[in-house]
Amino acid sequence: MDKAIIKLEEGTTCTAWNYSGHRLAAGSTDGTLFVFDSTDPASSVFSGSSKFKVHESSIVKVVWAPPEYGDVVACICADGSLLLWEEVVEDSELLQWKLCKCFDRISSLVLDVQFGVSQTSLKLVAAYSDGQVKVFELLDPFELKNWQLQAEFQNVIESVSKFGNVSCRSASIAWNPLKGEIQQSSFVLGFDSDTPHLNSSKVWEFDQDHQRWLPVAELALPADKADPVSTVAWAPNIGRPYELIAVATCKEIALWHVGSNPDSDGRLSVEKVAMLSTHDSEVWQMEWDMSGMTLATTGSDGVVRLWQCNLNGVWHEQATLQPTS
Amino acid sequence: MPGLTSEPDDLAMVPVSLETENQPVVNYPLRHGLKSPIHRLSFSWACGNTLRVSVFRKPQSETADGEGEAGGRVVEVKLSNSGDEEVDAARWRRMAYSSVTPFALLQSRKHSLSAASRMSLDIPPYKAEWWEHVIEYSKEISSLLSDQKPPPKSIIEDAKSVVNEIAAPVCLKAAWELLEIFYIDKQSQSWIPERLLDWLADYNSLFSGTLPTIHSKLVDFQQELVGVQVVEDDPNYWDAMSSALAVGWLETVVKLLRLHGSYRFDQLSSREAVYLFYRVPKSITLCVFCLRDLTTGCTAMSDDKVDFLVLFVSHCSSLASKNGLVEAVAVLISKMPRMRPSLREDNLGECYKTKPDFMKAWEKWRTQISKLDCSSYWLQCDHRQTREGLKNLIQIMLGNPTVLSNATFNWMELFISHFLYVRPFTAGLESMHNSAKKCMQVKPASIPHKLFGLILGILGENTEVVLAECSRSFGPWMMAHAVELLTAGSTHAEILLHEEHSKLGGVSIEELHRLVYAQVLSSHALTWQIAPIYLTSCIKQGIRLLENLLYKQPVQHSQILLKSIEICRLYELDTINSNIMRIAGVHHWKHGRKGSGVFWLQQARDEFRLNRIAKQLFDFVGKSVSDEGFKQWEGLIELLGSESRTAGGLEFLNKYRDFRRSLLQVHGDTPTDAARNAAEALVSLMKNPSTPQRFWLPLLYDSLKLLMWQERPLVNVSQTQLLLNKLQELSMARLRPDFVEADLPSDALSSVRLALATNLGRAILEE
């Protein structure tokens, strides 16, 4: 059932598929981005369609913007810069990839970035190595160079004084994948930093009335709050009365149910429903399938694991995909 | 590689079993073909159950042996295939497509019946009707499960052909038929053992791969038969017959018996034989001929005549003893009473529809066998193999457990033989289950076949086991379709399958299986289009999953876009419909196909983006553009049209287009009327509050030739004053910091002012 479909260039460091799985962007150590396309939607045959230099330093992560905004990728580079590239026809020229935005880099590095679609605008959350979180907003859907900083905050649930001199190794952001006209924008964010308060995953929701971002849930038991978070994943919800979020720490992968109705403090109820063993390895990536019923994870152990829940609500490892030459 | 399964089973894994936590983790190989060590993996879910894994090699600086090798590979893993490895992809897709119509029809009938009966299908008239629908559905699905055709019948029948080869039998059909027998076909409830017997006759060859079976034994014997001269001397001949008889393949046994040496001098025609039977009954040889014709022709032979035959054989002379015994056994076999409404074509036996009739006939038949068994004539039969072989056949018919056990090769065959000869009056699943368990103890299967698990689940009336076996062995297609049979046929199953599980987000098992099947369909570009049929039958979670599926379609391909829109319209998914069209619109716009872009954005009713496009069109205002450019611009204004009224600025753009168009028509030699129209358009534009201030000066500058029209002033006094006022307002606005200077020659303002002043003078004079 396994079939090699694309040969990646020497020095490829990361890959990202677009929304439909018909385009792949692959970043490499020399800052070049390769784009592979399938010409026929019915086949898994891909060929390289573009190759261009994004930046001087190595690309460490590529993220596609939602298709409602065209073919746009955000590239995080090893020097901490964040760039947006767009494939577009301008002024009767041929279709080509163009740099549309290079976010100013002051002193901290960009660790993770994710796009989220709200009613009228595109939002971009970026987590930085100094523990800051910035939310940018795109005002004109056709002008990808004009981003407005909507908010800037730290990943803390209590409004205490700001933590200085923070150093973060990694961060992970996941938007609520629900698409619909009524849903509030929300995302979950966790850090791997030297500041315990910042680490635990928190769910942030945009308060439309007051135009601000509020932490509405913390996904960590009191004893585990300082555990560095390596990655988070928010499951698509196709009809559950609660949200399902996976949080990977150094100890385990925890699955959380998050209620939808806030209490009087504006907090959502949370329940840790499963602890999945990481097999003593670091988890680097987690992703839910389109139904939100299967969680795939991978990490330093070099295998992909698939997890599912049985009728008793018990989560278990269902399958392992093991690389073999 | 140790620990890896060579043939990955299907991974459309639904948690139907309660014991999944104890199940071993399935290992799948991920063959990437890279020689160098792997640095790391990353993956992404594609549509459905397809996972794409990027395998990155260690950077070259760290490893010397990776010279010239690719930096990595992307491997696509389809986690769910057809669910049955014996069905290839194309055939599976055919099956998936053909099962859509019966499924959709049944669902629509369910809806209309539920509506008519106010949600309960248990009320008698509706129940009966529903039952009819389910039976029809089951038959249709069953018929599409095998596209096998019956082997062509040869004109001259091969006398030595004892086994009919079924073309590519599939376990899926065998399993479906089992469910049909036990859950749906209520009319056959009284003769389930006979149906199982038919079932085993049809599918015995399926077990041959993993187990010793009677079918494989007969196939072997048939090959051997071609070279055998005196068949009755061959012990395999007798073994084959006893095995076939044990599982009720009567026609095979009778056919084999006919190969016995005692039939070799057949010369008379059947008519003579019949005649002779009545007239010269004491001629043994002739009697045998006659009986043969009667039995092979399946003509009715009264019990009296069978009795007579047995009696006759018992007293016949030694010369023909063998012949008579063989024929007597053949006749008894072909007269076996069967508790069933009718026989299949070419099958032997006598049918009885009611139990009392059957019991009576059975007793009588057994008495006849016993009589023959006890006949002293056996002692005179001098051919040992014939004597022992026939005795063995009689022991089978008398239900001797040891002989039955020796004649069968697996518990299922033994189970069937018990129905036929040991407990012919077995009824009820419980007693069948007990009997099955006993047979399993006698003949335990070292490698249990997947169909056995299903049978045991059904006999044990354990819906969970049936579901788990179906899911594990036959995959998501089976689960999505067979659930209808289970819920219709068993109250327990219905409760179990319709119960909502809070631990799974409130979804029922029935729905869960459909969701899983829909995901399998979604994994392939050729089958995703039928997934909506199954998803929309799921009330709880189907629609959202359908939306997710539609959102993931590559809508830049127009065929896919149109198909997606069609699905959205059919199921009234307006939000996702707009979204799809928006994605298409933006894609076209950004790829330079502005017209298509605007069209799709309009279809999506995306006023927000259309507004932005309108704003971009403003850039043309006041610019001297080429004719081509203006045409393009004009076309877009046309497309944006008057439909999107809320699009701010569109009113201005439309007015501007009219003005621009009339201005283009104005030349030196144009009649004054045309020029006057242009001037009117200008004044109207300048009056209109929707005209942005930044365009005032460019508009006036463009209209210089109108303001300085040679023939006569085109703008009257009050109009000129209005324009002058606007100019004054503009001068005030220039003092503000956010004022944007129009891209015009530096003398533009003074030229306009001069023209307006001149015009005012001329207009006053004229008035």
GROMACS .gro file of N, CA, C and O in nm, chain A residues 1-3 5-10 15 17 19-22 42 44 67-69 86 89 95 120 140 142 144 179 238 242 285 287-291 296 302 308-312 318-322 324-325, chain B residues 13 15 20-21 25-26 28-32 34 41-43 45 48 52 54 57 70-76 78 503-505 519 525 541 544 548 551-554 556 579 586 589-591 608-609 612:
model
  396
    1MET      N    1   0.082  -0.121   0.000
    1MET     CA    2   0.000   0.000   0.000
    1MET      C    3   0.085   0.126   0.000
    1MET      O    4   0.035   0.235  -0.008
    2ASP      N    5   0.218   0.109   0.019
    2ASP     CA    6   0.304   0.227   0.021
    2ASP      C    7   0.370   0.246  -0.114
    2ASP      O    8   0.406   0.150  -0.181
    3LYS      N    9   0.382   0.372  -0.154
    3LYS     CA   10   0.436   0.401  -0.286
    3LYS      C   11   0.513   0.531  -0.278
    3LYS      O   12   0.459   0.631  -0.229
    5ILE      N   13   0.627   0.865  -0.407
    5ILE     CA   14   0.567   0.949  -0.510
    5ILE      C   15   0.654   1.068  -0.549
    5ILE      O   16   0.639   1.120  -0.658
    6ILE      N   17   0.741   1.111  -0.458
    6ILE     CA   18   0.824   1.228  -0.491
    6ILE      C   19   0.967   1.204  -0.442
    6ILE      O   20   0.988   1.152  -0.332
    7LYS      N   21   1.060   1.242  -0.527
    7LYS     CA   22   1.201   1.235  -0.486
    7LYS      C   23   1.241   1.376  -0.445
    7LYS      O   24   1.228   1.470  -0.524
    8LEU      N   25   1.287   1.391  -0.323
    8LEU     CA   26   1.322   1.524  -0.273
    8LEU      C   27   1.467   1.556  -0.305
    8LEU      O   28   1.551   1.466  -0.308
    9GLU      N   29   1.493   1.684  -0.325
    9GLU     CA   30   1.629   1.727  -0.359
    9GLU      C   31   1.722   1.712  -0.238
    9GLU      O   32   1.678   1.714  -0.123
   10GLU      N   33   1.848   1.705  -0.271
   10GLU     CA   34   1.951   1.701  -0.167
   10GLU      C   35   1.936   1.825  -0.076
   10GLU      O   36   1.914   1.935  -0.126
   15THR      N   37   0.885   1.970   0.452
   15THR     CA   38   0.787   1.969   0.342
   15THR      C   39   0.652   2.011   0.398
   15THR      O   40   0.626   1.999   0.518
   17TRP      N   41   0.224   2.013   0.255
   17TRP     CA   42   0.124   1.993   0.151
   17TRP      C   43   0.020   2.104   0.158
   17TRP      O   44  -0.013   2.151   0.267
   19TYR      N   45  -0.378   2.262   0.089
   19TYR     CA   46  -0.506   2.218   0.146
   19TYR      C   47  -0.562   2.093   0.080
   19TYR      O   48  -0.626   2.012   0.146
   20SER      N   49  -0.539   2.077  -0.050
   20SER     CA   50  -0.600   1.965  -0.119
   20SER      C   51  -0.505   1.847  -0.137
   20SER      O   52  -0.546   1.742  -0.185
   21GLY      N   53  -0.380   1.866  -0.095
   21GLY     CA   54  -0.283   1.759  -0.113
   21GLY      C   55  -0.240   1.743  -0.258
   21GLY      O   56  -0.198   1.635  -0.298
   22HIS      N   57  -0.250   1.848  -0.337
   22HIS     CA   58  -0.207   1.840  -0.475
   22HIS      C   59  -0.082   1.924  -0.504
   22HIS      O   60  -0.036   1.931  -0.617
   42ALA      N   61  -0.644   1.296  -1.054
   42ALA     CA   62  -0.676   1.156  -1.025
   42ALA      C   63  -0.554   1.070  -1.002
   42ALA      O   64  -0.566   0.952  -0.970
   44SER      N   65  -0.135   1.011  -0.854
   44SER     CA   66  -0.037   1.054  -0.753
   44SER      C   67   0.096   1.079  -0.820
   44SER      O   68   0.200   1.049  -0.765
   67PRO      N   69  -0.656   2.839   0.117
   67PRO     CA   70  -0.670   2.860  -0.028
   67PRO      C   71  -0.755   2.981  -0.064
   67PRO      O   72  -0.747   3.030  -0.176
   68GLU      N   73  -0.835   3.030   0.029
   68GLU     CA   74  -0.915   3.150   0.001
   68GLU      C   75  -0.827   3.271  -0.025
   68GLU      O   76  -0.875   3.375  -0.068
   69TYR      N   77  -0.697   3.257   0.001
   69TYR     CA   78  -0.605   3.369  -0.017
   69TYR      C   79  -0.503   3.340  -0.127
   69TYR      O   80  -0.404   3.411  -0.141
   86GLU      N   81   0.416   3.433  -0.262
   86GLU     CA   82   0.288   3.410  -0.327
   86GLU      C   83   0.308   3.378  -0.474
   86GLU      O   84   0.391   3.440  -0.540
   89VAL      N   85   0.005   3.608  -1.095
   89VAL     CA   86   0.032   3.676  -1.222
   89VAL      C   87   0.015   3.825  -1.196
   89VAL      O   88  -0.091   3.867  -1.146
   95LEU      N   89   0.297   3.354  -1.464
   95LEU     CA   90   0.273   3.315  -1.325
   95LEU      C   91   0.407   3.289  -1.257
   95LEU      O   92   0.489   3.213  -1.308
  120THR      N   93  -1.386   3.768   0.828
  120THR     CA   94  -1.353   3.860   0.720
  120THR      C   95  -1.205   3.867   0.689
  120THR      O   96  -1.167   3.922   0.587
  140ASP      N   97  -0.663   4.343   0.353
  140ASP     CA   98  -0.709   4.330   0.216
  140ASP      C   99  -0.669   4.192   0.164
  140ASP      O  100  -0.550   4.161   0.159
  142PHE      N  101  -0.636   4.073  -0.113
  142PHE     CA  102  -0.552   4.069  -0.231
  142PHE      C  103  -0.418   4.139  -0.210
  142PHE      O  104  -0.339   4.149  -0.302
  144LEU      N  105  -0.123   4.090   0.010
  144LEU     CA  106  -0.060   4.009   0.114
  144LEU      C  107   0.062   4.077   0.176
  144LEU      O  108   0.129   4.018   0.261
  179LYS      N  109  -1.455   2.518   1.025
  179LYS     CA  110  -1.487   2.622   0.927
  179LYS      C  111  -1.636   2.649   0.934
  179LYS      O  112  -1.716   2.560   0.922
  238ILE      N  113  -1.642   1.699   1.377
  238ILE     CA  114  -1.749   1.679   1.280
  238ILE      C  115  -1.883   1.655   1.350
  238ILE      O  116  -1.977   1.606   1.290
  242TYR      N  117  -1.784   1.842   2.217
  242TYR     CA  118  -1.664   1.899   2.279
  242TYR      C  119  -1.552   1.902   2.176
  242TYR      O  120  -1.560   1.836   2.073
  285GLN      N  121   0.585   1.586   1.564
  285GLN     CA  122   0.471   1.627   1.482
  285GLN      C  123   0.349   1.542   1.517
  285GLN      O  124   0.361   1.421   1.542
  287GLU      N  125  -0.077   1.506   1.386
  287GLU     CA  126  -0.181   1.557   1.296
  287GLU      C  127  -0.302   1.465   1.301
  287GLU      O  128  -0.288   1.343   1.303
  288TRP      N  129  -0.420   1.524   1.302
  288TRP     CA  130  -0.544   1.447   1.301
  288TRP      C  131  -0.589   1.425   1.158
  288TRP      O  132  -0.566   1.509   1.072
  289ASP      N  133  -0.658   1.313   1.136
  289ASP     CA  134  -0.713   1.290   1.003
  289ASP      C  135  -0.839   1.376   0.986
  289ASP      O  136  -0.880   1.447   1.078
  290MET      N  137  -0.899   1.373   0.867
  290MET     CA  138  -1.007   1.467   0.837
  290MET      C  139  -1.132   1.446   0.921
  290MET      O  140  -1.216   1.535   0.931
  291SER      N  141  -1.146   1.329   0.982
  291SER     CA  142  -1.265   1.307   1.065
  291SER      C  143  -1.235   1.333   1.213
  291SER      O  144  -1.326   1.332   1.295
  296ALA      N  145  -0.216   1.088   1.414
  296ALA     CA  146  -0.086   1.036   1.370
  296ALA      C  147   0.023   1.117   1.439
  296ALA      O  148   0.010   1.239   1.453
  302GLY      N  149   1.160   0.790   1.499
  302GLY     CA  150   1.167   0.762   1.356
  302GLY      C  151   1.057   0.675   1.300
  302GLY      O  152   1.074   0.613   1.195
  308GLN      N  153  -0.606   0.550   1.800
  308GLN     CA  154  -0.752   0.557   1.788
  308GLN      C  155  -0.817   0.525   1.920
  308GLN      O  156  -0.756   0.470   2.011
  309CYS      N  157  -0.945   0.558   1.925
  309CYS     CA  158  -1.022   0.540   2.048
  309CYS      C  159  -1.123   0.427   2.025
  309CYS      O  160  -1.182   0.420   1.918
  310ASN      N  161  -1.142   0.340   2.124
  310ASN     CA  162  -1.244   0.236   2.106
  310ASN      C  163  -1.376   0.280   2.168
  310ASN      O  164  -1.389   0.393   2.216
  311LEU      N  165  -1.474   0.192   2.167
  311LEU     CA  166  -1.608   0.231   2.213
  311LEU      C  167  -1.612   0.268   2.361
  311LEU      O  168  -1.700   0.338   2.407
  312ASN      N  169  -1.514   0.217   2.435
  312ASN     CA  170  -1.509   0.250   2.578
  312ASN      C  171  -1.438   0.381   2.604
  312ASN      O  172  -1.417   0.419   2.718
  318GLN      N  173  -0.284   0.201   1.732
  318GLN     CA  174  -0.347   0.110   1.637
  318GLN      C  175  -0.246   0.054   1.538
  318GLN      O  176  -0.250  -0.064   1.506
  319ALA      N  177  -0.155   0.138   1.495
  319ALA     CA  178  -0.062   0.092   1.393
  319ALA      C  179   0.065   0.175   1.395
  319ALA      O  180   0.068   0.286   1.449
  320THR      N  181   0.169   0.118   1.337
  320THR     CA  182   0.298   0.185   1.327
  320THR      C  183   0.347   0.178   1.184
  320THR      O  184   0.334   0.074   1.121
  321LEU      N  185   0.398   0.288   1.136
  321LEU     CA  186   0.458   0.287   1.002
  321LEU      C  187   0.609   0.300   1.019
  321LEU      O  188   0.657   0.401   1.070
  322GLN      N  189   0.678   0.198   0.977
  322GLN     CA  190   0.820   0.190   1.004
  322GLN      C  191   0.899   0.206   0.874
  322GLN      O  192   0.878   0.128   0.782
  324THR      N  193   1.158   0.155   0.596
  324THR     CA  194   1.247   0.047   0.558
  324THR      C  195   1.292   0.071   0.414
  324THR      O  196   1.213   0.113   0.331
  325SER      N  197   1.419   0.046   0.389
  325SER     CA  198   1.469   0.071   0.253
  325SER      C  199   1.445  -0.053   0.168
  325SER      O  200   1.446  -0.047   0.048
  338MET      N  201  -0.986   0.092   1.048
  338MET     CA  202  -1.001   0.029   1.177
  338MET      C  203  -1.108   0.100   1.255
  338MET      O  204  -1.094   0.213   1.292
  340PRO      N  205  -1.329   0.101   1.591
  340PRO     CA  206  -1.326   0.043   1.725
  340PRO      C  207  -1.457  -0.025   1.763
  340PRO      O  208  -1.526   0.020   1.852
  345THR      N  209  -1.013  -0.377   2.202
  345THR     CA  210  -0.907  -0.333   2.111
  345THR      C  211  -0.777  -0.301   2.183
  345THR      O  212  -0.671  -0.311   2.124
  346GLU      N  213  -0.788  -0.266   2.312
  346GLU     CA  214  -0.664  -0.227   2.380
  346GLU      C  215  -0.567  -0.344   2.394
  346GLU      O  216  -0.449  -0.325   2.415
  350VAL      N  217  -0.031  -0.406   1.801
  350VAL     CA  218  -0.019  -0.294   1.708
  350VAL      C  219   0.022  -0.348   1.572
  350VAL      O  220   0.111  -0.432   1.561
  351VAL      N  221  -0.043  -0.302   1.469
  351VAL     CA  222  -0.011  -0.349   1.333
  351VAL      C  223   0.109  -0.271   1.283
  351VAL      O  224   0.118  -0.151   1.300
  353TYR      N  225   0.334  -0.149   0.969
  353TYR     CA  226   0.333  -0.131   0.824
  353TYR      C  227   0.471  -0.089   0.778
  353TYR      O  228   0.530   0.001   0.837
  354PRO      N  229   0.521  -0.151   0.675
  354PRO     CA  230   0.651  -0.105   0.625
  354PRO      C  231   0.634   0.023   0.544
  354PRO      O  232   0.531   0.044   0.482
  355LEU      N  233   0.733   0.106   0.549
  355LEU     CA  234   0.731   0.232   0.476
  355LEU      C  235   0.853   0.228   0.384
  355LEU      O  236   0.962   0.269   0.423
  356ARG      N  237   0.834   0.172   0.266
  356ARG     CA  238   0.948   0.148   0.177
  356ARG      C  239   0.985   0.276   0.103
  356ARG      O  240   0.913   0.318   0.013
  357HIS      N  241   1.096   0.337   0.144
  357HIS     CA  242   1.132   0.466   0.086
  357HIS      C  243   1.243   0.454  -0.018
  357HIS      O  244   1.262   0.543  -0.098
  359LEU      N  245   1.564   0.468   0.014
  359LEU     CA  246   1.689   0.543   0.038
  359LEU      C  247   1.790   0.450   0.102
  359LEU      O  248   1.756   0.369   0.188
  366LEU      N  249   1.134   1.212   0.996
  366LEU     CA  250   1.013   1.194   0.917
  366LEU      C  251   0.922   1.313   0.939
  366LEU      O  252   0.924   1.376   1.043
  367SER      N  253   0.841   1.342   0.839
  367SER     CA  254   0.727   1.430   0.865
  367SER      C  255   0.614   1.376   0.779
  367SER      O  256   0.637   1.301   0.684
  368PHE      N  257   0.491   1.408   0.812
  368PHE     CA  258   0.381   1.346   0.740
  368PHE      C  259   0.266   1.444   0.727
  368PHE      O  260   0.263   1.548   0.792
  370TRP      N  261  -0.180   1.416   0.642
  370TRP     CA  262  -0.296   1.338   0.596
  370TRP      C  263  -0.344   1.399   0.464
  370TRP      O  264  -0.362   1.520   0.454
  373GLY      N  265  -0.923   1.142   0.298
  373GLY     CA  266  -0.957   1.006   0.340
  373GLY      C  267  -0.852   0.948   0.430
  373GLY      O  268  -0.802   1.015   0.520
  377ARG      N  269   0.072   1.079   0.380
  377ARG     CA  270   0.194   1.100   0.301
  377ARG      C  271   0.309   1.130   0.395
  377ARG      O  272   0.303   1.225   0.472
  379SER      N  273   0.702   1.216   0.449
  379SER     CA  274   0.829   1.262   0.391
  379SER      C  275   0.942   1.202   0.473
  379SER      O  276   0.945   1.218   0.595
  382ARG      N  277   1.668   1.222   0.443
  382ARG     CA  278   1.797   1.157   0.464
  382ARG      C  279   1.885   1.248   0.549
  382ARG      O  280   1.866   1.369   0.552
  395ALA      N  281   1.914   1.108  -0.350
  395ALA     CA  282   1.813   1.210  -0.326
  395ALA      C  283   1.813   1.253  -0.180
  395ALA      O  284   1.859   1.178  -0.093
  396GLY      N  285   1.767   1.373  -0.156
  396GLY     CA  286   1.763   1.424  -0.020
  396GLY      C  287   1.654   1.361   0.063
  396GLY      O  288   1.648   1.378   0.185
  397GLY      N  289   1.566   1.289  -0.002
  397GLY     CA  290   1.458   1.223   0.070
  397GLY      C  291   1.352   1.176  -0.027
  397GLY      O  292   1.364   1.194  -0.148
  398ARG      N  293   1.251   1.114   0.027
  398ARG     CA  294   1.140   1.065  -0.055
  398ARG      C  295   1.010   1.098   0.015
  398ARG      O  296   1.004   1.103   0.138
  399VAL      N  297   0.907   1.116  -0.066
  399VAL     CA  298   0.774   1.125  -0.008
  399VAL      C  299   0.702   0.995  -0.043
  399VAL      O  300   0.697   0.957  -0.160
  400VAL      N  301   0.656   0.927   0.058
  400VAL     CA  302   0.590   0.798   0.038
  400VAL      C  303   0.442   0.813   0.071
  400VAL      O  304   0.407   0.867   0.176
  401GLU      N  305   0.360   0.767  -0.022
  401GLU     CA  306   0.216   0.774   0.003
  401GLU      C  307   0.170   0.639   0.056
  401GLU      O  308   0.199   0.535  -0.003
  403LYS      N  309  -0.159   0.426   0.156
  403LYS     CA  310  -0.306   0.415   0.161
  403LYS      C  311  -0.338   0.322   0.276
  403LYS      O  312  -0.311   0.203   0.269
  828LYS      N  313  -1.877   0.840   2.437
  828LYS     CA  314  -1.730   0.836   2.434
  828LYS      C  315  -1.676   0.861   2.293
  828LYS      O  316  -1.559   0.891   2.274
  829LEU      N  317  -1.763   0.842   2.196
  829LEU     CA  318  -1.720   0.868   2.058
  829LEU      C  319  -1.785   0.995   2.006
  829LEU      O  320  -1.805   1.012   1.886
  830GLY      N  321  -1.825   1.080   2.094
  830GLY     CA  322  -1.882   1.207   2.053
  830GLY      C  323  -2.027   1.196   2.011
  830GLY      O  324  -2.076   1.275   1.932
  844GLN      N  325  -1.475   0.761   0.435
  844GLN     CA  326  -1.335   0.805   0.434
  844GLN      C  327  -1.252   0.721   0.338
  844GLN      O  328  -1.162   0.772   0.272
  850ALA      N  329  -0.946   0.954  -0.597
  850ALA     CA  330  -1.006   1.057  -0.684
  850ALA      C  331  -1.124   1.004  -0.763
  850ALA      O  332  -1.208   1.081  -0.808
  866GLN      N  333  -2.282   1.314   1.230
  866GLN     CA  334  -2.150   1.366   1.196
  866GLN      C  335  -2.119   1.364   1.048
  866GLN      O  336  -2.010   1.403   1.007
  869ARG      N  337  -2.075   1.735   0.847
  869ARG     CA  338  -1.948   1.805   0.873
  869ARG      C  339  -1.832   1.737   0.801
  869ARG      O  340  -1.745   1.803   0.746
  873ASN      N  341  -1.582   1.887   0.521
  873ASN     CA  342  -1.436   1.876   0.522
  873ASN      C  343  -1.385   1.814   0.393
  873ASN      O  344  -1.284   1.857   0.338
  876TYR      N  345  -1.416   2.063   0.111
  876TYR     CA  346  -1.318   2.170   0.126
  876TYR      C  347  -1.181   2.128   0.074
  876TYR      O  348  -1.102   2.209   0.032
  877LYS      N  349  -1.155   1.998   0.080
  877LYS     CA  350  -1.023   1.950   0.041
  877LYS      C  351  -1.012   1.918  -0.109
  877LYS      O  352  -0.912   1.865  -0.154
  878GLN      N  353  -1.115   1.947  -0.185
  878GLN     CA  354  -1.108   1.915  -0.327
  878GLN      C  355  -1.030   2.023  -0.403
  878GLN      O  356  -1.045   2.141  -0.375
  879PRO      N  357  -0.950   1.979  -0.498
  879PRO     CA  358  -0.871   2.077  -0.575
  879PRO      C  359  -0.960   2.148  -0.677
  879PRO      O  360  -0.973   2.103  -0.791
  881GLN      N  361  -0.941   2.408  -0.847
  881GLN     CA  362  -0.890   2.477  -0.965
  881GLN      C  363  -0.913   2.393  -1.091
  881GLN      O  364  -0.906   2.443  -1.202
  904ASN      N  365  -1.765   2.886  -0.011
  904ASN     CA  366  -1.622   2.876   0.015
  904ASN      C  367  -1.547   2.819  -0.105
  904ASN      O  368  -1.441   2.868  -0.144
  911VAL      N  369  -1.063   3.323  -0.629
  911VAL     CA  370  -0.932   3.380  -0.593
  911VAL      C  371  -0.823   3.317  -0.679
  911VAL      O  372  -0.733   3.385  -0.730
  914TRP      N  373  -0.842   3.467  -1.029
  914TRP     CA  374  -0.800   3.607  -1.024
  914TRP      C  375  -0.649   3.617  -1.014
  914TRP      O  376  -0.585   3.691  -1.088
  915LYS      N  377  -0.592   3.536  -0.923
  915LYS     CA  378  -0.447   3.544  -0.901
  915LYS      C  379  -0.369   3.483  -1.016
  915LYS      O  380  -0.250   3.508  -1.031
  916HIS      N  381  -0.436   3.401  -1.095
  916HIS     CA  382  -0.366   3.344  -1.210
  916HIS      C  383  -0.391   3.426  -1.336
  916HIS      O  384  -0.370   3.378  -1.447
  933PHE      N  385  -1.709   4.117   0.000
  933PHE     CA  386  -1.586   4.170   0.057
  933PHE      C  387  -1.474   4.173  -0.047
  933PHE      O  388  -1.411   4.276  -0.073
  934ARG      N  389  -1.455   4.059  -0.113
  934ARG     CA  390  -1.349   4.053  -0.213
  934ARG      C  391  -1.385   4.133  -0.337
  934ARG      O  392  -1.299   4.196  -0.400
  937ARG      N  393  -1.297   4.477  -0.290
  937ARG     CA  394  -1.153   4.500  -0.302
  937ARG      C  395  -1.112   4.506  -0.449
  937ARG      O  396  -1.027   4.587  -0.486
   0.00000   0.00000   0.00000
